[in-house]
Short mmCIF file of C-alpha atoms and ligand atoms in Angstrom, two decimals:
data_model
loop_
_atom_site.label_atom_id
_atom_site.label_comp_id
_atom_site.label_asym_id
_atom_site.label_seq_id
_atom_site.Cartn_x
_atom_site.Cartn_y
_atom_site.Cartn_z
CA MET A 185 -16.29 0.76 23.68
CA VAL A 186 -16.24 1.39 20.03
CA ASN A 187 -13.22 2.45 18.08
CA LEU A 188 -14.65 5.29 15.79
CA LEU A 189 -11.21 5.68 14.08
CA GLY A 190 -12.24 3.23 11.37
CA HIS A 191 -15.77 4.33 10.96
CA THR A 192 -16.70 5.40 7.46
CA PRO A 193 -18.77 8.58 6.96
CA ALA A 194 -21.96 6.27 6.53
CA GLU A 195 -21.18 4.49 9.73
CA LEU A 196 -20.58 7.67 11.83
CA GLU A 197 -23.77 8.78 10.47
CA ALA A 198 -25.55 5.60 11.71
CA PHE A 199 -23.85 5.79 15.09
CA CYS A 200 -24.92 9.38 15.80
CA ILE A 201 -28.49 8.51 14.62
CA ALA A 202 -28.38 5.55 17.18
CA LEU A 203 -27.56 8.04 19.81
CA GLY A 204 -30.63 10.30 18.93
CA GLU A 205 -28.31 12.90 17.29
CA LYS A 206 -28.67 14.68 13.91
CA PRO A 207 -26.86 12.99 11.08
CA TYR A 208 -24.53 16.20 10.43
CA ARG A 209 -22.98 15.33 13.67
CA ALA A 210 -21.18 12.63 11.79
CA ARG A 211 -19.51 15.46 9.63
CA GLN A 212 -18.27 17.37 12.66
CA LEU A 213 -16.83 14.19 14.11
CA LEU A 214 -15.24 13.22 11.00
CA ARG A 215 -13.60 16.71 11.01
CA TRP A 216 -12.31 16.39 14.21
CA ILE A 217 -10.96 12.97 14.16
CA HIS A 218 -9.23 12.98 10.63
CA HIS A 219 -8.85 16.63 9.67
CA ALA A 220 -7.80 18.04 12.97
CA GLY A 221 -6.39 14.61 14.09
CA ALA A 222 -8.16 14.80 17.62
CA ASN A 223 -7.40 11.96 19.99
CA ASP A 224 -9.76 13.08 22.49
CA PHE A 225 -13.60 13.87 22.34
CA ALA A 226 -13.26 16.46 25.11
CA ALA A 227 -11.24 18.67 22.72
CA MET A 228 -14.03 18.69 20.15
CA SER A 229 -15.34 22.28 21.15
CA ASP A 230 -18.20 22.63 18.69
CA VAL A 231 -19.81 19.39 19.87
CA ALA A 232 -22.47 19.80 22.58
CA LYS A 233 -20.87 19.06 25.95
CA VAL A 234 -23.49 16.27 26.75
CA LEU A 235 -22.63 14.53 23.46
CA ARG A 236 -18.71 14.87 24.21
CA GLU A 237 -19.31 13.04 27.51
CA ARG A 238 -21.37 10.31 26.09
CA LEU A 239 -18.74 9.72 23.38
CA GLY A 240 -16.09 9.64 26.18
CA GLU A 241 -18.18 6.93 27.84
CA LEU A 242 -19.11 4.83 24.56
CA ALA A 243 -16.24 5.19 22.16
CA THR A 244 -12.39 5.42 21.57
CA LEU A 245 -10.01 6.84 19.07
CA GLU A 246 -7.30 4.28 18.93
CA ALA A 247 -4.69 3.69 16.19
CA PRO A 248 -1.92 1.07 16.44
CA LYS A 249 0.62 1.89 19.06
CA VAL A 250 3.98 2.85 17.87
CA ARG A 251 6.79 0.47 18.61
CA LEU A 252 9.72 2.26 16.85
CA ASP A 253 10.00 5.64 14.96
CA THR A 254 13.05 6.34 13.02
CA THR A 255 14.13 8.94 10.61
CA ALA A 256 16.71 8.44 7.76
CA ALA A 257 19.52 10.82 6.73
CA ASP A 258 17.28 11.83 3.83
CA GLY A 259 14.27 12.73 5.91
CA THR A 260 12.19 9.40 5.05
CA ARG A 261 10.68 8.47 8.34
CA LYS A 262 9.55 4.90 9.22
CA TRP A 263 7.24 3.68 11.94
CA LEU A 264 6.89 0.35 13.23
CA LEU A 265 3.31 -0.24 14.63
CA ASP A 266 1.98 -2.68 16.86
CA VAL A 267 -1.06 -4.73 15.93
CA GLY A 268 -1.17 -7.02 18.77
CA THR A 269 -0.62 -10.80 19.17
CA GLY A 270 3.02 -10.26 18.50
CA ASN A 271 2.61 -8.68 14.98
CA ALA A 272 3.79 -5.34 13.67
CA ILE A 273 3.43 -3.48 10.66
CA GLU A 274 5.14 -0.59 9.02
CA SER A 275 4.43 2.66 7.40
CA VAL A 276 6.84 4.95 5.82
CA PHE A 277 6.77 8.81 4.97
CA ILE A 278 8.68 10.04 1.98
CA PRO A 279 9.38 13.60 1.83
CA GLU A 280 10.09 15.29 -1.44
CA PRO A 281 10.37 18.99 -2.49
CA ALA A 282 6.57 19.35 -3.87
CA ARG A 283 4.95 16.57 -1.96
CA GLY A 284 4.97 14.26 0.90
CA THR A 285 3.97 10.45 0.41
CA LEU A 286 2.89 8.00 3.09
CA CYS A 287 3.28 4.29 2.31
CA VAL A 288 0.48 2.26 3.97
CA SER A 289 0.48 -1.33 4.91
CA SER A 290 -2.78 -3.25 4.44
CA GLN A 291 -2.06 -6.79 6.04
CA ALA A 292 -0.08 -8.27 8.59
CA GLY A 293 2.19 -10.23 6.34
CA CYS A 294 1.00 -11.56 2.79
CA ALA A 295 -0.09 -14.74 1.49
CA LEU A 296 0.97 -14.36 -1.95
CA GLU A 297 4.45 -15.51 -1.78
CA CYS A 298 6.27 -13.19 -4.52
CA SER A 299 9.86 -14.89 -4.52
CA PHE A 300 11.67 -11.50 -4.00
CA CYS A 301 9.60 -9.88 -1.24
CA SER A 302 10.48 -10.07 2.47
CA THR A 303 6.93 -9.55 3.32
CA GLY A 304 6.05 -12.57 1.30
CA ARG A 305 8.58 -14.43 3.11
CA GLN A 306 7.02 -14.00 6.50
CA GLY A 307 3.75 -15.55 5.49
CA PHE A 308 0.27 -14.42 6.38
CA ASN A 309 -1.09 -13.39 9.74
CA ARG A 310 -4.26 -11.48 9.09
CA ASN A 311 -6.01 -8.43 7.48
CA LEU A 312 -5.57 -5.11 9.07
CA THR A 313 -9.05 -3.41 10.33
CA THR A 314 -10.05 -0.31 8.54
CA ALA A 315 -9.00 1.51 11.83
CA GLU A 316 -5.50 -0.11 11.67
CA ILE A 317 -5.03 0.93 8.00
CA ILE A 318 -6.62 4.54 8.29
CA GLY A 319 -4.73 4.74 11.74
CA GLN A 320 -1.39 4.65 9.89
CA LEU A 321 -2.45 8.02 8.08
CA TRP A 322 -4.02 9.44 11.05
CA HIS A 323 -1.01 8.79 13.16
CA ALA A 324 1.54 10.00 10.66
CA ASN A 325 -0.36 13.16 10.01
CA ARG A 326 -0.30 13.90 13.82
CA ALA A 327 3.46 13.22 14.19
CA LEU A 328 4.48 15.10 11.12
CA ARG A 329 2.34 18.13 11.95
CA ALA A 330 3.80 18.07 15.24
CA ALA A 331 7.39 18.01 13.86
CA SER A 332 7.25 20.45 11.27
CA GLY A 333 4.08 22.71 11.94
CA ALA A 334 2.92 21.98 8.28
CA GLU A 335 -0.89 22.07 7.91
CA ARG A 336 -0.73 19.18 5.29
CA PRO A 337 2.37 17.25 5.48
CA ILE A 338 0.98 14.09 3.73
CA THR A 339 -0.16 15.08 0.01
CA ASN A 340 0.01 11.48 -1.61
CA VAL A 341 -0.80 7.92 -0.26
CA VAL A 342 0.49 4.87 -1.65
CA MET A 343 -0.86 1.35 -0.80
CA MET A 344 2.51 -0.26 -1.27
CA GLY A 345 3.34 -1.34 2.23
CA MET A 346 3.13 -4.74 3.68
CA GLY A 347 0.18 -6.90 2.33
CA GLU A 348 -1.85 -7.29 -0.92
CA PRO A 349 -4.47 -4.42 -0.41
CA LEU A 350 -6.83 -6.19 -2.72
CA ALA A 351 -6.72 -9.11 -0.62
CA ASN A 352 -8.26 -7.23 2.13
CA PHE A 353 -10.76 -5.50 -0.10
CA ASP A 354 -13.48 -4.03 2.05
CA ASN A 355 -11.32 -2.47 4.81
CA VAL A 356 -8.77 -1.07 2.27
CA VAL A 357 -11.78 0.50 0.25
CA ALA A 358 -13.31 1.83 3.66
CA ALA A 359 -10.04 3.33 4.54
CA MET A 360 -9.58 4.84 1.03
CA ARG A 361 -12.98 6.40 1.33
CA LEU A 362 -11.69 8.07 4.33
CA MET A 363 -8.59 9.40 2.52
CA LEU A 364 -10.78 10.85 -0.23
CA ASP A 365 -13.59 12.25 1.88
CA ASP A 366 -13.50 16.02 2.14
CA PHE A 367 -14.32 16.29 5.74
CA ALA A 368 -11.55 13.59 6.59
CA TYR A 369 -8.24 13.79 4.37
CA GLY A 370 -9.59 15.24 1.33
CA LEU A 371 -7.14 13.68 -0.89
CA SER A 372 -7.87 13.45 -4.61
CA ARG A 373 -8.19 10.05 -6.46
CA ARG A 374 -5.13 10.76 -8.34
CA ARG A 375 -3.11 11.18 -5.24
CA VAL A 376 -4.17 7.95 -3.96
CA THR A 377 -2.39 4.92 -5.62
CA LEU A 378 -3.19 1.23 -4.95
CA SER A 379 -0.70 -1.33 -5.88
CA THR A 380 -1.52 -4.91 -6.43
CA SER A 381 0.33 -7.97 -7.59
CA GLY A 382 -2.84 -8.70 -9.83
CA LEU A 383 -6.06 -9.96 -8.33
CA VAL A 384 -7.99 -9.60 -11.67
CA PRO A 385 -11.54 -9.95 -10.28
CA ALA A 386 -10.69 -7.38 -7.52
CA ILE A 387 -9.40 -4.97 -9.99
CA ASP A 388 -12.78 -4.97 -11.67
CA ARG A 389 -14.45 -4.53 -8.29
CA LEU A 390 -12.20 -1.62 -7.43
CA ALA A 391 -12.90 0.17 -10.53
CA ASP A 392 -16.68 0.36 -9.35
CA ALA A 393 -16.25 0.51 -5.53
CA CYS A 394 -13.43 3.17 -5.16
CA PRO A 395 -11.43 4.00 -8.58
CA VAL A 396 -8.08 5.34 -7.55
CA SER A 397 -4.78 5.52 -9.32
CA LEU A 398 -3.77 1.93 -10.09
CA ALA A 399 -0.24 0.39 -9.90
CA VAL A 400 0.35 -3.40 -11.07
CA SER A 401 3.49 -5.27 -9.94
CA LEU A 402 4.20 -6.75 -13.35
CA HIS A 403 7.90 -7.79 -12.70
CA ALA A 404 8.29 -9.89 -15.92
CA PRO A 405 7.59 -9.96 -19.45
CA ASN A 406 6.07 -13.39 -19.90
CA ASP A 407 3.99 -15.85 -17.82
CA ALA A 408 6.89 -18.49 -17.50
CA LEU A 409 9.18 -15.95 -15.74
CA ARG A 410 6.24 -14.21 -13.82
CA ASN A 411 4.91 -17.58 -12.56
CA GLU A 412 7.93 -17.95 -10.76
CA LEU A 413 8.28 -14.33 -9.40
CA VAL A 414 4.70 -13.62 -8.74
CA PRO A 415 3.02 -16.88 -8.42
CA ILE A 416 -0.66 -15.38 -8.26
CA ASN A 417 0.19 -15.37 -12.08
CA ARG A 418 -0.67 -18.96 -12.44
CA LYS A 419 -4.13 -18.12 -11.52
CA TYR A 420 -4.43 -14.90 -13.31
CA PRO A 421 -1.89 -14.71 -16.04
CA ILE A 422 -0.53 -11.66 -17.95
CA ARG A 423 -3.04 -11.57 -20.63
CA GLU A 424 -6.10 -11.29 -18.29
CA LEU A 425 -4.18 -8.88 -15.99
CA LEU A 426 -3.58 -6.54 -18.98
CA ALA A 427 -7.20 -6.72 -20.05
CA ALA A 428 -8.23 -5.93 -16.53
CA CYS A 429 -5.79 -2.77 -16.62
CA VAL A 430 -7.44 -1.64 -19.79
CA ARG A 431 -10.98 -2.18 -18.32
CA TYR A 432 -9.99 -0.24 -15.11
CA LEU A 433 -9.02 2.92 -17.08
CA GLU A 434 -12.37 3.42 -18.04
CA LYS A 435 -13.26 4.42 -14.62
CA ALA A 436 -9.76 5.37 -13.25
CA PRO A 437 -8.90 9.02 -12.34
CA ARG A 438 -5.60 8.78 -14.51
CA ASN A 439 -5.52 7.51 -18.04
CA PHE A 440 -2.62 5.23 -17.51
CA VAL A 441 -1.65 2.21 -15.20
CA MET A 442 1.85 2.25 -13.61
CA PHE A 443 3.52 -0.95 -14.02
CA GLU A 444 6.07 -1.64 -11.33
CA TYR A 445 9.01 -3.80 -12.36
CA VAL A 446 11.41 -4.89 -9.87
CA MET A 447 15.08 -5.09 -11.33
CA LEU A 448 16.74 -8.50 -10.53
CA ASP A 449 20.28 -9.08 -11.56
CA GLY A 450 20.46 -11.73 -14.28
CA VAL A 451 16.62 -12.51 -13.81
CA ASN A 452 14.39 -10.15 -15.65
CA ASP A 453 16.76 -7.41 -16.53
CA THR A 454 18.23 -8.15 -19.89
CA ARG A 455 17.78 -6.08 -23.14
CA ALA A 456 15.75 -9.15 -24.42
CA HIS A 457 13.62 -9.00 -21.52
CA ALA A 458 12.98 -5.00 -21.96
CA ARG A 459 12.17 -5.67 -25.81
CA GLU A 460 9.58 -8.32 -24.75
CA LEU A 461 8.16 -5.98 -22.16
CA ALA A 462 7.81 -3.31 -24.63
CA ALA A 463 6.03 -5.42 -26.94
CA LEU A 464 3.70 -6.69 -24.15
CA VAL A 465 2.55 -3.58 -22.95
CA ALA A 466 2.45 -1.58 -26.25
CA ASP A 467 -1.47 -1.52 -26.39
CA VAL A 468 -1.97 -0.57 -22.81
CA PRO A 469 -1.81 3.09 -21.88
CA CYS A 470 1.07 2.79 -19.15
CA LYS A 471 4.03 3.98 -17.69
CA VAL A 472 6.83 1.72 -16.32
CA ASN A 473 8.56 2.29 -12.98
CA LEU A 474 11.63 0.35 -12.39
CA ILE A 475 12.36 -0.52 -9.00
CA PRO A 476 15.94 -1.35 -7.91
CA PHE A 477 15.73 -4.55 -5.77
CA ASN A 478 16.08 -4.03 -2.24
CA PRO A 479 18.04 -7.10 -0.90
CA PHE A 480 17.34 -8.75 2.31
CA PRO A 481 18.95 -11.63 4.02
CA ASN A 482 18.60 -15.19 2.07
CA SER A 483 16.70 -13.41 -0.76
CA GLY A 484 18.70 -15.34 -3.47
CA TYR A 485 18.62 -12.30 -5.52
CA ALA A 486 20.79 -9.35 -6.42
CA ARG A 487 19.95 -5.70 -7.44
CA SER A 488 20.49 -5.16 -11.05
CA THR A 489 23.81 -3.24 -11.94
CA PRO A 490 23.24 0.62 -12.81
CA GLU A 491 24.35 -0.26 -16.37
CA ALA A 492 21.38 -2.90 -16.65
CA LEU A 493 19.02 -0.43 -15.42
CA GLU A 494 19.90 2.30 -17.72
CA ARG A 495 19.88 -0.21 -20.66
CA PHE A 496 16.67 -1.59 -19.81
CA ARG A 497 15.14 1.99 -19.31
CA ASN A 498 16.82 3.01 -22.71
CA THR A 499 15.22 0.36 -24.36
CA LEU A 500 11.83 0.89 -23.07
CA VAL A 501 12.10 4.49 -23.86
CA GLY A 502 13.19 3.75 -27.26
CA ALA A 503 10.07 1.83 -27.80
CA GLY A 504 7.91 4.77 -26.84
CA ILE A 505 7.25 3.75 -23.42
CA MET A 506 7.49 6.38 -20.47
CA THR A 507 9.65 4.77 -17.80
CA THR A 508 10.99 6.10 -14.58
CA ILE A 509 13.55 4.60 -12.09
CA ARG A 510 12.41 4.51 -8.61
CA ARG A 511 15.12 6.35 -6.30
CA THR A 512 15.86 4.30 -3.27
CA ARG A 513 14.93 6.30 -0.04
CA GLY A 514 15.57 5.67 3.58
CA ASP A 515 18.30 3.15 2.92
CA ASP A 516 19.87 3.49 6.03
CA ILE A 517 16.65 2.64 8.07
CA ASP A 518 15.53 -0.14 5.78
CA ALA A 519 12.41 2.14 4.63
CA ALA A 520 12.45 0.95 1.01
CA CYS A 521 9.65 -0.96 -0.92
CA GLY A 522 9.72 -4.70 -0.06
CA GLN A 523 11.79 -4.15 3.02
CA LEU A 524 8.79 -3.31 5.07
CA ALA A 525 9.27 -6.57 7.01
CA GLY A 526 7.51 -5.54 10.24
CA ASP A 527 7.27 -8.68 12.35
CA VAL A 528 4.60 -11.08 11.57
CA GLN A 529 3.74 -14.19 13.25
CA ASP A 530 4.02 -16.87 10.37
CA ARG A 531 0.50 -18.61 10.84
CA THR A 532 1.02 -20.17 7.38
CA ARG A 533 4.27 -21.78 8.52
CA ARG A 534 5.84 -20.51 5.21
CA ALA A 535 9.38 -20.67 6.72
CA GLU A 536 8.90 -24.51 7.49
CA LYS A 537 7.08 -25.31 3.95
CA ARG A 538 10.07 -23.62 2.28
CA ALA A 539 12.57 -25.32 4.17
CA SER A 540 10.92 -28.72 3.53
CA ARG A 541 10.64 -27.88 -0.18
CA ALA A 542 14.16 -26.73 -0.58
CA ALA A 543 15.37 -29.99 1.23
CA ALA A 544 13.33 -32.01 -1.49
CA ALA A 545 14.65 -30.10 -4.37
CA PRO A 546 17.53 -28.09 -3.64
CA ALA A 547 18.21 -26.77 -7.04
CA GLU A 548 14.46 -25.66 -7.62
CA GLU A 549 14.35 -22.31 -5.88
CA HIS A 550 15.06 -19.28 -8.02
CA ALA A 551 16.07 -21.35 -10.95
CA GLY A 552 16.25 -19.15 -13.91
N1 SAH B 1771 1.34 -6.37 -2.60
C1 SAH B 1771 1.11 -5.30 -3.38
C2 SAH B 1771 1.62 -4.00 -2.72
C3 SAH B 1771 2.77 -4.24 -1.74
S1 SAH B 1771 4.49 -4.22 -2.35
C4 SAH B 1771 2.06 -5.46 -4.69
O1 SAH B 1771 2.76 -6.57 -4.64
O2 SAH B 1771 1.77 -4.81 -5.48
C5 SAH B 1771 5.00 -2.69 -3.14
C6 SAH B 1771 5.84 -2.99 -4.43
O3 SAH B 1771 7.09 -3.43 -3.84
C7 SAH B 1771 5.42 -4.10 -5.15
O4 SAH B 1771 5.58 -3.57 -6.70
C8 SAH B 1771 6.40 -5.29 -4.96
O5 SAH B 1771 6.60 -6.06 -6.04
C9 SAH B 1771 7.65 -4.37 -4.57
N2 SAH B 1771 8.62 -5.23 -3.90
C10 SAH B 1771 8.40 -6.28 -3.06
N3 SAH B 1771 9.71 -6.62 -2.70
C11 SAH B 1771 10.63 -5.86 -3.18
C12 SAH B 1771 12.03 -5.95 -3.03
N4 SAH B 1771 12.82 -6.58 -2.25
N5 SAH B 1771 12.66 -4.90 -3.67
C13 SAH B 1771 11.94 -4.05 -4.29
N6 SAH B 1771 10.69 -3.95 -4.58
C14 SAH B 1771 9.87 -4.77 -3.85
FE1 SF4 B 1772 2.53 -9.74 -1.26
FE2 SF4 B 1772 2.99 -7.75 -2.72
FE3 SF4 B 1772 5.08 -8.96 -1.48
FE4 SF4 B 1772 3.80 -10.13 -3.38
S1 SF4 B 1772 5.10 -8.36 -3.49
S2 SF4 B 1772 4.46 -11.19 -1.44
S3 SF4 B 1772 1.79 -9.37 -3.08
S4 SF4 B 1772 3.30 -7.82 -0.50
#
C-alpha cells in the first residue's frame, strides 16, 4: 500500500499514469485529498468507481495519529502526533482575528543544539516524511473545519515547530509545494514562512526550489555570542548568513527577511546588544521579531524583563528598524515557540554528552 498523502502533484500524476489513467486524474485526487480533506477514496464522487476501488486496494491516506489534542484558554490548539518508534511531534494552531496560523514541525527532534531550545535539548531522531509534514496541515484543517465550520480555517503556515526545516530540505520543499498548489491548499508564498537557524547553502537552494517568506533565527548581534547560542554559527558565521539573506531577497515573495531574536535575561538583551544589532542589520532589508524566551526545566535561562524588552525594541525602532514583540500564546498548554518538545527518543545521546561535558567543565555551560 502506498500512502498518497505526501505525493506531490508530479508524483500523483506519475501514479495515475502507471495505473493507465489520464494525468488530469491527479488534479482530481489532489483536490479531494487536500482541498476537501478526504480520508477515504470511496467518498471521491467524481472519480470513476473502478478507479476508486483500485485506489482502495493499492493506496492509503495516512497522517500521523493524534496522541493528545489540547486547547488553551486563548483558543490556541496543540496536537501531539505519533510518528512511530516512540517519537511524537507537535503542531500548533494560533487563531487571530484576521488569520489562522499553523505552526508545523519538520523533524523529530533537532541536531543543531541551540542552547535555549527544548527541541534541541532532546537530540535528533529523524527527518519527517513529506506525508508527516503535510499531514499536520491536512489533519489540522479537518479538525478545525469540524470544530468551527469555517471553510478555510488556516490562512498561514509557519515552519517553526520542531526541527530545522532546511536540514530536511527535500521533504520540506515537497510539503511546501503542496501548501502552495492551487488544487491542494492554495496558500500564497507570502503566507508560508520558513524559519531557519541559518544553513547558508540551503538558503540559496531554497531561493530556487521554493521561495517562500523567510525568517532567520539570529538571536545575537555578534559571532562570539551567536556561537554560544546557535552553534551552527561556527560553520556559517553572521556575515555569510546576512549575505545569504540579501541574495534570497532577489527571489523572495516579500521584500524583507524576518530576524527572530529570543530575549534572554542578561544574555543578549541589553541596550548595547540592541545598538550592535541595529548596526549589524542596517544594510539588510529586514524586520526584527523579539521573542520572549519560553522557559523549560533546567534551561539555564530566564525570560527578559518587560522593561528590557521595551528598551530593546525602542532602541531598534530608534535606529529605524521595524520591530515587533511576539505575543506569547497558549501559555497554559505549553504551545509557545521552543516549547514544542514532543517526545523524541534521543538517538544522538545528547543528554549523556551534555552530562559528561558538564561534569568535565561545570562552569562552562551558558557562561556569558
Ligand atoms: N529550527 C528553526 C525553526 C524552529 S524553532 C529555527 O531555529 O529557526 C522556531 C523559533 O523558536 C526559532 O527562532 C527558535 O530559535 C525559537 N525558539 C527556540 N526555543 C525557544 C524558546 N525556548 N523560547 C523562545 N523561542 C525559542
Ligand atoms: Fe533546532 Fe531551531 Fe531548536 Fe536550534 S532553535 S535546536 S535549529 S529547532
